[in-house]
Short mmCIF file of C-alpha atoms and ligand atoms in Angstrom, two decimals:
data_model
loop_
_atom_site.label_atom_id
_atom_site.label_comp_id
_atom_site.label_asym_id
_atom_site.label_seq_id
_atom_site.Cartn_x
_atom_site.Cartn_y
_atom_site.Cartn_z
CA MET A 1 -4.00 18.94 28.07
CA GLY A 2 -0.45 19.59 29.44
CA LYS A 3 1.97 22.49 29.04
CA PHE A 4 5.60 23.17 28.30
CA ILE A 5 7.29 25.93 30.26
CA ILE A 6 10.24 27.17 28.22
CA THR A 7 12.78 29.81 29.09
CA GLY A 8 14.33 30.89 25.82
CA GLY A 9 17.77 32.04 24.86
CA ASN A 10 19.88 28.88 25.23
CA ARG A 11 21.78 27.80 22.13
CA LEU A 12 21.06 24.13 21.46
CA ASP A 13 24.12 21.92 21.30
CA GLY A 14 24.27 18.15 21.03
CA LYS A 15 23.31 14.93 19.31
CA LEU A 16 19.96 13.31 18.65
CA CYS A 17 18.78 10.11 17.03
CA ILE A 18 15.68 10.55 14.85
CA GLU A 19 12.67 8.26 15.32
CA SER A 20 10.86 6.29 12.65
CA ALA A 21 8.42 8.46 10.73
CA LYS A 22 4.91 8.83 12.14
CA ASN A 23 3.60 9.03 8.58
CA ALA A 24 5.36 5.80 7.62
CA VAL A 25 4.37 3.88 10.75
CA LEU A 26 0.63 4.69 10.67
CA PRO A 27 -0.22 3.12 7.27
CA ILE A 28 2.16 0.26 8.08
CA LEU A 29 0.18 -0.50 11.25
CA ALA A 30 -2.99 -0.72 9.13
CA GLY A 31 -1.09 -2.98 6.70
CA ALA A 32 -0.14 -5.30 9.56
CA ILE A 33 -3.69 -6.71 9.63
CA LEU A 34 -3.24 -8.15 6.14
CA THR A 35 -1.70 -11.35 7.49
CA ASP A 36 -2.40 -13.97 10.16
CA GLU A 37 1.32 -14.17 10.86
CA GLN A 38 3.29 -12.01 13.28
CA VAL A 39 4.42 -8.56 12.18
CA VAL A 40 7.26 -6.89 14.07
CA ILE A 41 7.79 -3.13 13.77
CA GLU A 42 11.20 -2.00 15.02
CA ASN A 43 11.94 1.48 16.31
CA CYS A 44 8.22 2.26 16.57
CA PRO A 45 7.76 5.72 18.13
CA LYS A 46 5.45 5.83 21.17
CA ILE A 47 3.63 8.95 20.07
CA LYS A 48 -0.06 9.52 20.65
CA ASP A 49 -1.10 8.91 17.03
CA VAL A 50 0.63 5.52 17.09
CA LEU A 51 -0.90 4.61 20.46
CA ASN A 52 -4.34 5.58 19.12
CA MET A 53 -3.80 3.44 16.01
CA VAL A 54 -2.83 0.56 18.32
CA LYS A 55 -6.13 1.10 20.21
CA ILE A 56 -8.00 0.87 16.91
CA LEU A 57 -6.28 -2.44 16.11
CA SER A 58 -7.08 -3.79 19.60
CA SER A 59 -10.75 -2.83 19.21
CA ILE A 60 -11.11 -5.39 16.40
CA GLY A 61 -9.30 -8.24 18.12
CA VAL A 62 -5.74 -7.60 16.88
CA LYS A 63 -3.11 -8.37 19.56
CA THR A 64 -0.39 -5.77 20.03
CA VAL A 65 2.53 -5.74 22.46
CA PHE A 66 5.33 -3.19 22.85
CA GLU A 67 8.69 -4.70 23.86
CA GLY A 68 10.77 -1.57 24.37
CA ASN A 69 10.44 0.28 21.08
CA THR A 70 9.49 -2.83 19.13
CA LEU A 71 5.81 -3.34 18.41
CA ILE A 72 4.62 -6.90 17.84
CA ILE A 73 1.29 -7.31 16.03
CA ASP A 74 -0.74 -10.48 15.66
CA ALA A 75 -3.91 -10.11 13.61
CA SER A 76 -4.76 -13.84 13.52
CA GLY A 77 -7.72 -13.24 15.84
CA ILE A 78 -9.16 -10.22 14.00
CA ASN A 79 -12.90 -10.25 14.63
CA GLY A 80 -14.41 -6.96 13.51
CA TYR A 81 -14.65 -4.52 10.64
CA ARG A 82 -16.53 -1.67 12.34
CA LEU A 83 -14.65 1.22 13.97
CA ASP A 84 -16.63 3.71 15.97
CA SER A 85 -16.22 7.44 16.12
CA THR A 86 -14.68 7.56 19.60
CA LEU A 87 -11.63 5.91 18.00
CA THR A 88 -11.61 7.39 14.50
CA LYS A 89 -12.14 11.00 15.57
CA GLU A 90 -8.78 10.89 17.37
CA LEU A 91 -6.74 10.54 14.21
CA ARG A 92 -6.99 11.12 10.50
CA SER A 93 -4.94 7.98 9.83
CA SER A 94 -7.81 5.79 11.00
CA VAL A 95 -8.85 6.19 7.34
CA PHE A 96 -6.09 3.69 6.38
CA MET A 97 -8.20 1.03 8.04
CA LEU A 98 -10.67 1.37 5.15
CA GLY A 99 -8.22 -0.05 2.61
CA ALA A 100 -6.78 -2.58 5.06
CA LEU A 101 -10.19 -3.88 6.25
CA VAL A 102 -11.51 -4.04 2.70
CA SER A 103 -8.58 -6.33 1.86
CA ARG A 104 -8.67 -8.43 5.00
CA MET A 105 -12.37 -8.60 5.96
CA LYS A 106 -14.05 -7.69 2.64
CA LYS A 107 -16.05 -5.18 4.67
CA ALA A 108 -15.35 -1.97 6.55
CA VAL A 109 -17.54 0.46 8.46
CA LEU A 110 -15.82 3.57 9.71
CA ALA A 111 -16.96 6.86 11.18
CA TYR A 112 -15.34 9.81 9.38
CA PRO A 113 -11.76 10.32 10.54
CA GLY A 114 -10.74 13.26 12.75
CA GLY A 115 -7.20 14.59 13.08
CA CYS A 116 -5.55 18.00 13.11
CA ASN A 117 -7.82 20.91 12.31
CA ILE A 118 -5.80 22.31 9.40
CA GLY A 119 -8.36 22.34 6.61
CA LEU A 120 -11.40 20.63 5.16
CA ARG A 121 -9.65 17.28 4.75
CA PRO A 122 -12.37 15.39 2.85
CA VAL A 123 -11.96 11.72 1.90
CA ASP A 124 -13.46 11.85 -1.60
CA ILE A 125 -10.22 10.81 -3.35
CA HIS A 126 -9.86 7.78 -1.03
CA ILE A 127 -13.44 6.79 -1.75
CA SER A 128 -13.24 7.15 -5.52
CA ALA A 129 -9.99 5.14 -5.56
CA LEU A 130 -11.67 2.30 -3.65
CA LYS A 131 -14.78 2.49 -5.84
CA SER A 132 -12.67 2.07 -8.95
CA LEU A 133 -11.51 -1.27 -7.52
CA GLY A 134 -15.13 -2.39 -7.34
CA VAL A 135 -15.65 -1.68 -3.63
CA LYS A 136 -19.31 -0.76 -3.00
CA ILE A 137 -19.43 2.27 -0.72
CA GLU A 138 -22.30 3.99 1.06
CA GLU A 139 -21.91 7.15 3.10
CA MET A 140 -24.68 7.60 5.63
CA GLY A 141 -25.17 8.94 9.15
CA GLY A 142 -21.53 10.03 9.43
CA GLU A 143 -20.26 6.56 8.51
CA ILE A 144 -18.54 5.09 5.47
CA SER A 145 -19.60 1.49 4.74
CA CYS A 146 -17.60 -0.62 2.31
CA ASN A 147 -18.46 -3.95 0.80
CA ALA A 148 -15.66 -5.55 -1.15
CA GLU A 149 -16.70 -9.01 -2.29
CA ASN A 150 -15.42 -8.50 -5.84
CA VAL A 151 -12.29 -6.40 -5.78
CA LYS A 152 -10.67 -6.22 -9.21
CA GLY A 153 -7.50 -4.49 -10.29
CA ASN A 154 -8.13 -1.33 -12.25
CA GLU A 155 -6.41 1.82 -13.45
CA ARG A 156 -7.14 5.05 -11.59
CA CYS A 157 -5.77 8.55 -12.00
CA LEU A 158 -6.12 10.40 -8.69
CA ASP A 159 -7.64 13.91 -8.93
CA PHE A 160 -4.82 15.14 -6.67
CA PRO A 161 -1.72 13.26 -5.48
CA SER A 162 -3.16 12.62 -2.01
CA VAL A 163 -0.71 10.81 0.26
CA GLY A 164 -3.40 8.99 2.22
CA ALA A 165 -5.49 8.05 -0.82
CA THR A 166 -2.43 6.59 -2.58
CA GLU A 167 -1.66 4.48 0.51
CA ASN A 168 -5.29 3.43 0.96
CA ALA A 169 -5.52 2.34 -2.66
CA MET A 170 -2.32 0.28 -2.20
CA LEU A 171 -3.72 -1.38 0.94
CA ALA A 172 -7.06 -2.10 -0.75
CA SER A 173 -5.57 -3.68 -3.85
CA VAL A 174 -2.95 -6.11 -2.52
CA PHE A 175 -5.36 -9.05 -2.92
CA ALA A 176 -7.33 -7.66 -5.90
CA ASP A 177 -7.71 -9.78 -9.01
CA GLY A 178 -5.18 -8.68 -11.63
CA GLU A 179 -3.22 -5.46 -11.81
CA THR A 180 -4.06 -2.11 -10.20
CA ILE A 181 -2.38 1.03 -11.53
CA ILE A 182 -2.53 4.25 -9.48
CA ARG A 183 -1.63 7.25 -11.63
CA ASN A 184 -0.94 10.76 -10.33
CA ALA A 185 0.05 8.99 -7.11
CA ALA A 186 1.67 10.99 -4.33
CA LYS A 187 5.47 10.59 -4.31
CA GLU A 188 6.21 11.07 -0.60
CA PRO A 189 9.00 8.81 0.71
CA GLU A 190 6.58 7.28 3.23
CA ILE A 191 4.66 5.74 0.31
CA GLU A 192 7.81 4.02 -0.93
CA ASP A 193 8.31 2.81 2.63
CA LEU A 194 4.80 1.32 2.78
CA MET A 195 5.61 -0.45 -0.50
CA TYR A 196 8.82 -1.96 0.96
CA PHE A 197 6.89 -3.12 4.03
CA LEU A 198 4.13 -4.77 1.95
CA VAL A 199 6.67 -6.30 -0.45
CA GLY A 200 8.38 -7.77 2.63
CA MET A 201 5.05 -9.46 3.38
CA GLY A 202 4.93 -10.91 -0.13
CA ALA A 203 2.93 -8.24 -1.97
CA LYS A 204 3.76 -7.42 -5.59
CA ILE A 205 4.11 -3.65 -5.84
CA THR A 206 6.38 -1.41 -7.91
CA GLY A 207 6.65 2.34 -8.32
CA GLY A 208 5.94 3.41 -4.70
CA GLY A 209 7.43 6.91 -4.38
CA THR A 210 6.83 7.69 -8.07
CA ASP A 211 3.69 9.01 -9.74
CA THR A 212 2.67 5.56 -10.96
CA VAL A 213 2.23 2.69 -8.51
CA ARG A 214 1.49 -0.80 -9.84
CA ILE A 215 0.08 -3.55 -7.67
CA THR A 216 -0.47 -7.11 -8.83
CA GLY A 217 -2.85 -8.93 -6.51
CA VAL A 218 -1.56 -11.94 -4.56
CA LYS A 219 -3.55 -14.60 -2.67
CA LYS A 220 -1.90 -14.27 0.73
CA LEU A 221 0.62 -12.19 2.68
CA ASN A 222 3.07 -13.43 5.30
CA GLY A 223 4.49 -11.94 8.51
CA THR A 224 7.53 -9.69 8.46
CA GLN A 225 9.97 -7.71 10.60
CA TYR A 226 10.42 -4.11 9.49
CA LYS A 227 12.15 -0.90 10.55
CA PRO A 228 10.21 2.04 9.08
CA LEU A 229 11.85 5.02 7.43
CA CYS A 230 13.23 7.84 9.60
CA ASP A 231 11.04 10.85 10.32
CA ARG A 232 11.99 13.70 7.98
CA ILE A 233 9.60 16.07 9.77
CA GLU A 234 11.05 15.36 13.21
CA ALA A 235 14.54 15.80 11.74
CA GLY A 236 13.50 19.06 10.09
CA THR A 237 11.97 20.39 13.30
CA TYR A 238 15.19 19.81 15.30
CA LEU A 239 17.33 21.30 12.52
CA ILE A 240 15.20 24.44 12.71
CA ALA A 241 15.44 24.36 16.53
CA ALA A 242 19.23 24.48 16.27
CA ALA A 243 19.09 27.15 13.54
CA ILE A 244 16.72 29.46 15.42
CA THR A 245 18.85 29.34 18.58
CA GLY A 246 22.12 29.80 16.67
CA GLY A 247 23.21 26.44 18.07
CA LYS A 248 24.63 23.26 16.63
CA ILE A 249 23.26 19.77 16.29
CA GLU A 250 24.20 16.33 14.99
CA LEU A 251 21.21 14.29 13.89
CA TYR A 252 21.57 10.54 13.44
CA ASN A 253 19.28 8.15 11.52
CA CYS A 254 18.42 10.75 8.88
CA LYS A 255 17.89 10.65 5.14
CA ALA A 256 18.97 14.14 4.13
CA GLU A 257 17.74 13.76 0.54
CA ASN A 258 14.18 13.52 1.88
CA ILE A 259 14.41 17.06 3.27
CA SER A 260 16.60 18.66 0.64
CA SER A 261 14.05 21.48 0.15
CA LEU A 262 14.44 22.43 3.84
CA ILE A 263 18.23 22.07 3.83
CA HIS A 264 18.42 24.45 0.88
CA LYS A 265 16.36 27.09 2.77
CA LEU A 266 18.42 26.70 5.95
CA ARG A 267 21.70 27.09 4.06
CA ASN A 268 20.43 30.32 2.48
CA ASN A 269 19.18 31.58 5.84
CA SER A 270 22.35 31.30 7.95
CA CYS A 271 23.29 27.68 8.55
CA LYS A 272 26.32 25.59 7.74
CA ILE A 273 25.15 22.04 7.04
CA ARG A 274 27.20 18.92 6.37
CA ILE A 275 25.83 15.52 5.49
CA LYS A 276 27.65 12.24 5.97
CA ASN A 277 25.82 8.93 5.45
CA ASP A 278 22.81 9.08 7.78
CA ILE A 279 24.12 12.03 9.83
CA ILE A 280 23.27 15.71 9.38
CA TYR A 281 25.46 18.33 11.11
CA LEU A 282 24.05 21.84 11.38
CA LYS A 283 25.64 24.98 12.81
CA GLY A 284 23.32 27.97 13.03
CA GLY A 285 24.53 31.46 12.20
CA ASP A 286 23.79 34.77 13.92
CA SER A 287 22.72 36.84 10.91
CA LYS A 288 19.59 35.11 9.69
CA LYS A 289 18.25 36.23 6.30
CA ALA A 290 14.63 36.24 5.08
CA PHE A 291 13.53 33.59 2.57
CA ASN A 292 10.41 32.57 0.66
CA VAL A 293 8.68 29.20 0.97
CA GLU A 294 5.81 27.61 -0.97
CA THR A 295 4.54 24.29 0.24
CA SER A 296 3.81 21.63 -2.37
CA PRO A 297 3.63 17.86 -2.69
CA TYR A 298 6.95 15.98 -2.40
CA PRO A 299 9.68 16.73 -3.43
CA GLY A 300 8.55 20.33 -2.82
CA PHE A 301 8.70 22.02 0.57
CA PRO A 302 6.58 19.95 3.00
CA THR A 303 3.44 21.50 4.46
CA ASP A 304 4.37 19.66 7.68
CA LEU A 305 7.39 22.00 8.09
CA GLN A 306 5.63 25.23 7.09
CA ALA A 307 4.77 26.32 10.64
CA GLN A 308 8.23 25.52 12.01
CA ILE A 309 10.10 27.41 9.26
CA MET A 310 7.79 30.37 9.89
CA SER A 311 9.22 30.69 13.41
CA LEU A 312 12.69 30.97 11.89
CA ALA A 313 11.41 33.54 9.35
CA ALA A 314 9.93 35.52 12.25
CA VAL A 315 13.45 36.28 13.56
CA SER A 316 15.21 36.55 10.18
CA GLU A 317 16.16 39.97 8.79
CA GLY A 318 13.85 41.15 5.98
CA THR A 319 10.45 40.01 4.75
CA SER A 320 9.73 36.34 4.12
CA LEU A 321 6.71 35.13 2.16
CA ILE A 322 5.35 31.75 3.22
CA THR A 323 2.63 30.27 1.02
CA GLU A 324 0.56 27.26 2.09
CA ASN A 325 -0.77 25.39 -0.94
CA ILE A 326 -1.86 22.08 0.60
CA PHE A 327 -4.21 22.81 3.53
CA GLU A 328 -6.73 25.65 3.78
CA THR A 329 -6.45 26.68 7.43
CA ARG A 330 -2.89 25.83 8.34
CA PHE A 331 -1.97 29.25 9.76
CA ARG A 332 -3.44 28.87 13.23
CA HIS A 333 0.03 29.32 14.76
CA VAL A 334 0.33 32.84 13.30
CA SER A 335 -1.72 34.65 15.97
CA GLU A 336 0.20 32.77 18.66
CA LEU A 337 3.63 33.66 17.19
CA ASN A 338 2.44 37.27 17.04
CA LYS A 339 1.73 37.10 20.80
CA MET A 340 5.48 36.42 21.14
CA GLY A 341 6.24 39.61 19.24
CA ALA A 342 6.41 38.26 15.69
CA ASN A 343 5.12 40.51 12.92
CA ILE A 344 3.13 38.25 10.60
CA THR A 345 0.07 39.09 8.53
CA ILE A 346 -1.93 36.71 6.37
CA ARG A 347 -3.06 37.53 2.87
CA GLY A 348 -5.00 34.63 1.39
CA LYS A 349 -2.70 31.62 1.19
CA THR A 350 0.39 33.66 2.04
CA ALA A 351 1.84 34.73 5.36
CA ILE A 352 3.92 37.88 5.14
CA VAL A 353 6.56 37.62 7.82
CA SER A 354 8.45 40.81 8.66
CA GLY A 355 11.45 39.68 10.63
CA VAL A 356 11.88 41.12 14.14
CA LYS A 357 15.11 41.31 16.18
CA LYS A 358 13.65 39.36 19.08
CA LEU A 359 10.68 37.29 20.23
CA TYR A 360 9.47 37.58 23.83
CA GLY A 361 8.08 34.90 26.12
CA ALA A 362 4.27 34.60 26.14
CA SER A 363 1.48 32.21 27.03
CA VAL A 364 0.31 30.59 23.80
CA TYR A 365 -1.88 27.68 22.66
CA ALA A 366 -0.94 24.79 20.38
CA GLU A 367 -3.88 24.36 18.00
CA ASP A 368 -2.45 21.51 15.94
CA LEU A 369 0.61 19.26 15.82
CA ARG A 370 3.07 21.18 13.63
CA GLY A 371 1.72 24.60 14.61
CA GLY A 372 2.39 23.58 18.21
CA ALA A 373 5.98 22.66 17.31
CA SER A 374 6.46 26.11 15.76
CA LEU A 375 5.51 27.71 19.09
CA VAL A 376 8.10 25.59 20.90
CA LEU A 377 10.70 26.81 18.39
CA GLY A 378 9.62 30.41 18.88
CA ALA A 379 9.83 29.99 22.66
CA LEU A 380 13.36 28.52 22.43
CA ALA A 381 14.50 31.68 20.68
CA ALA A 382 12.44 34.13 22.76
CA GLU A 383 13.67 36.30 25.61
CA GLY A 384 12.04 35.21 28.86
CA MET A 385 9.56 32.52 29.75
CA SER A 386 6.82 31.06 27.54
CA VAL A 387 4.00 28.70 28.39
CA ILE A 388 2.90 26.44 25.51
CA ASN A 389 -0.58 25.20 26.41
CA ASP A 390 -2.42 22.17 25.00
CA ILE A 391 0.71 20.20 24.15
CA CYS A 392 -1.46 17.10 23.62
CA HIS A 393 -1.47 18.18 19.96
CA ILE A 394 2.35 18.23 19.87
CA GLU A 395 2.55 14.82 21.52
CA ARG A 396 0.56 13.28 18.68
CA GLY A 397 3.68 13.40 16.55
CA TYR A 398 6.78 14.12 18.67
CA ALA A 399 8.12 11.57 21.17
CA GLN A 400 9.61 13.05 24.35
CA MET A 401 10.18 16.48 22.87
CA ASP A 402 10.85 18.00 26.30
CA LEU A 403 13.51 15.42 27.19
CA LYS A 404 15.18 15.66 23.79
CA LEU A 405 15.33 19.46 23.91
CA SER A 406 16.59 19.42 27.53
CA ARG A 407 19.41 17.11 26.53
CA LEU A 408 20.29 19.61 23.81
CA GLY A 409 20.53 22.35 26.44
CA ALA A 410 17.08 23.96 26.32
CA SER A 411 15.35 25.08 29.47
CA ILE A 412 12.04 23.23 29.12
CA LYS A 413 9.73 21.65 31.67
CA LYS A 414 6.60 19.64 31.05
CA ILE A 415 3.58 20.03 33.31
CA GLU A 416 0.98 17.25 32.91
C1 UD1 B 1 -0.58 13.22 4.80
C2 UD1 B 1 0.25 13.29 6.06
C3 UD1 B 1 0.23 14.70 6.62
C4 UD1 B 1 0.68 15.70 5.55
C5 UD1 B 1 -0.11 15.51 4.26
C6 UD1 B 1 0.41 16.34 3.11
C7 UD1 B 1 0.03 11.05 6.94
C8 UD1 B 1 -0.47 10.18 8.01
N1 UD1 B 1 -0.27 12.36 7.03
O1 UD1 B 1 -1.91 13.57 5.17
O2 UD1 B 1 1.11 14.75 7.73
O3 UD1 B 1 0.46 17.00 6.02
O4 UD1 B 1 -0.05 14.12 3.84
O5 UD1 B 1 1.75 16.07 2.86
O6 UD1 B 1 0.76 10.63 6.06
N2 UD1 B 1 -7.73 15.84 -0.07
C9 UD1 B 1 -8.99 15.87 -0.63
N3 UD1 B 1 -9.68 14.69 -0.71
C10 UD1 B 1 -9.16 13.50 -0.26
C11 UD1 B 1 -7.86 13.49 0.30
C12 UD1 B 1 -7.16 14.67 0.38
O7 UD1 B 1 -9.48 16.91 -1.05
O8 UD1 B 1 -9.83 12.47 -0.36
C13 UD1 B 1 -6.97 17.10 0.05
C14 UD1 B 1 -6.70 17.46 1.51
O9 UD1 B 1 -7.81 18.12 2.11
C15 UD1 B 1 -5.48 18.34 1.39
C16 UD1 B 1 -4.72 17.71 0.21
O10 UD1 B 1 -5.68 16.94 -0.51
O11 UD1 B 1 -5.87 19.64 1.06
C17 UD1 B 1 -3.57 16.81 0.63
O12 UD1 B 1 -4.04 15.80 1.48
P1 UD1 B 1 -3.35 14.37 1.59
O13 UD1 B 1 -2.15 14.31 0.71
O14 UD1 B 1 -4.40 13.34 1.42
O15 UD1 B 1 -2.89 14.39 3.10
P2 UD1 B 1 -3.11 13.27 4.20
O16 UD1 B 1 -2.92 11.92 3.59
O17 UD1 B 1 -4.35 13.55 4.97
#
């Protein structure tokens, strides 16, 4: 499963270019099967979730080639609509193949998706959105079977603004007869990005990134070349890394407005932050102050940065309250941070973080992607050596984290 060995205490200092967003790339890869023509994805991060999605595409006859960081996809030979559980259990985003296969093959059979163990993560909202388009769905023996001979545009108000369900409904309706309206849609920037990608292929979509997305069905989509949006969660993680070590960092290829909720918290904590075009400069301070965070759908504070900001709260003076409103069991990093000397207790949906002067090196386990990142951040700030076990979870969403942190001055070594 791999480990990072980190000796804490170095102040990070340097520059970093942010990758394209995992959460933008994954639905885009599903969308790439909607045409027989070539789709080229620039700046595609080689993280495990992306490589697993590529495996899923290959399993149904889609050709994929990486040329450096450019991924070339050719779905002209697509020959299957069934994905088995050995593939889908590796990542939650396999669920995007439902909408994409329904559009392309008129059929889809998929074992329930896996992914990070951070809550119940049902797919009921995805399924009801597809049903409202006329897709016939049966759930049996751990599989979801879709039959989509007569897909018709319809209006649907989602029970909750689910990111994945909004994207799945967009993918499923690009060829539907007439107009589809998704109300109470999620507003995450990655949804707007999926819209731009599909529009580049010839789809008719408006409102991506707002609470109402409108899709008018077209007959055919064409190939495209696309550079997905930058990764606001990767950017946020490295900003917190610089903040927690009292260091400084220049991040390139960023969209600061997509993480304004984080920037606001960091400024109040201790950091000086300047933004110029696509660059964010951060200088961490020495007297870090407690803060409160409540996760909520975009533009609120992202659940995907909750664990990382908790590491900063752990070494900030005073008591911080961190409330997780999106996922039920997204506090699995807490016991591990406490092994490093943090003082965190959980009451229901809220973690009460009593800031300590110092964290100490410890052997800890990454239980999920972002929780794993929070342990790396804790270890960077801790006195002495830490071992972060099971980094396979971290590598699902962060490309070359060890190399990037080393270049910024951290003492970090990866053991396969
Ligand atoms: C996406 C992101 C993930 C992020 C999350 C919330 C991708 C690939 N992943 O995940 O990184 O943490 O948004 O910002 O973009 N829910 C249901 N039924 C459903 C669907 C969702 O009850 O059918 C619940 C979930 O269990 C969760 C909440 O709704 O409690 C939000 O989930 P959702 O927005 O769908 O997250 P994902 O698309 O899985």
